[in-house]
């Protein structure tokens, strides 16, 4: 019995040697985890003080799926996964404010519909932990396994809000989707149908002009735009204006990624559209002018319509459906650990 | 950075070689060493005529008489060439530089040869070699500047967007330039002297983009991306939109 354990230790030690060397002799043993997206993805910025490790990701995953995280807080009884379900790209259909999906947020700098939080994943996780869930770390500290898991991930069994945020940030970096049909097309391993190709041409030219805000490969430009859903704005529909107070931000919201968009109905910040057809019709004929309408929404000739025919609209929807990544929504490693 | 250092190094090495070759010839005196200035920076500034650019409500007026605002300004500068005089040589700064009107746009230049320069030239955009899909590193900035493959590929040279007042109605404009034919070549004929450590300042007067040789009409040119004619006008107008100076 002793020998296999020793062997395992040696093996483990050799896997983790790199981290040991970098962090010095005091460092605990962790296993580095590499994210290797396709070449057309932007480089991943990972903060030096929160390197990706298998132990950190596993801890983050568990926290994400565990309702213990909300104990004694305003959302008691829920886990992150209550509203962010893998089968719908880590979102869930709701009434009211639409739940943003958790996919490829490692490349995001602006979070939440209004961009209330800017920075990196650690920053938005601090918000989720401290303000949204108001995590009571004493509950985790008193738990049978969590102190040991934090020790393994961060070398310290004392659980802090910061450590919870860091573990969740690592988990979010793991939520990478790069295997949609469109990705396989970009990698020359699968062809699109004629209809999808026609939709792609509309998307990637001024005919549909989707690429300016939902460009390849992230399918979001990470910026805020008023796309003319309304002509005047009250309450939550004021969007980014509520954060900046700048009149040019009235009605502007974060452009969400269109990855897995076919799975995340209803659409827009308030879920006002039930189908992708309705979304396309909005861009085609439903844009409301207002002084803060994004300049890109005014097309040549100062019109706010695309003038697409029925076939073009259907083609565009068919192309949007190629953004679905089945591997991502069925990957057991991204599912619940419980 | 790397290119510049290489340049300076090569120059030094070359100077060394030349001097060592000439050592045997007692008639030729050693050339005076070119003095260099360290800790220099490149700074890009944006103005609407004499007013520094702010992202704000409709407050500027262009040559056509349209009131306008700016909501986005992103572009590349490449092949910035400081033009030498008798004492100095032409110097191509590294690049391309991605510029965003909301950013600081300050870039470390390290050491520059001191002396008088006759001005500068620059490309507002990318050379044909760089202007190809995937040729720039995949930063989020570069990705958002991509010019889609179905429209010819490469990158936007510039995105200049905002609102303007047309007969009392506020409307959007998006002046985008791309495609090699439309690459603006900017000339900056202002002489300047690099002395002590300081900043090479390039000033972009955005109102010049509306002014000459074409008085640009936003009411017919609110969206330029699909129009070679509009992009050609913008290209020509950008040629004189920059000036250069040195701030010690």
PDB file of C-alpha atoms in Angstrom, chain A residues 86 177 179-181 184 260 263 323-331:
ATOM      1  CA  UNK A  86     -25.235  24.311 -18.579  1.00  0.00           C
ATOM      2  CA  UNK A 177     -16.704  27.344 -26.047  1.00  0.00           C
ATOM      3  CA  UNK A 179     -16.480  23.940 -30.965  1.00  0.00           C
ATOM      4  CA  UNK A 180     -19.570  25.293 -32.679  1.00  0.00           C
ATOM      5  CA  UNK A 181     -20.306  24.356 -36.268  1.00  0.00           C
ATOM      6  CA  UNK A 184     -15.384  23.900 -37.356  1.00  0.00           C
ATOM      7  CA  UNK A 260     -25.087  29.412 -28.268  1.00  0.00           C
ATOM      8  CA  UNK A 263     -30.253  28.126 -26.803  1.00  0.00           C
ATOM      9  CA  UNK A 323     -23.006  29.282 -33.178  1.00  0.00           C
ATOM     10  CA  UNK A 324     -24.361  26.428 -31.044  1.00  0.00           C
ATOM     11  CA  UNK A 325     -21.659  24.378 -29.334  1.00  0.00           C
ATOM     12  CA  UNK A 326     -23.136  21.012 -28.350  1.00  0.00           C
ATOM     13  CA  UNK A 327     -19.897  19.772 -26.832  1.00  0.00           C
ATOM     14  CA  UNK A 328     -19.904  22.735 -24.454  1.00  0.00           C
ATOM     15  CA  UNK A 329     -23.421  22.159 -23.168  1.00  0.00           C
ATOM     16  CA  UNK A 330     -22.940  18.405 -22.720  1.00  0.00           C
ATOM     17  CA  UNK A 331     -19.330  18.267 -21.468  1.00  0.00           C
TER      18      UNK A 331
END
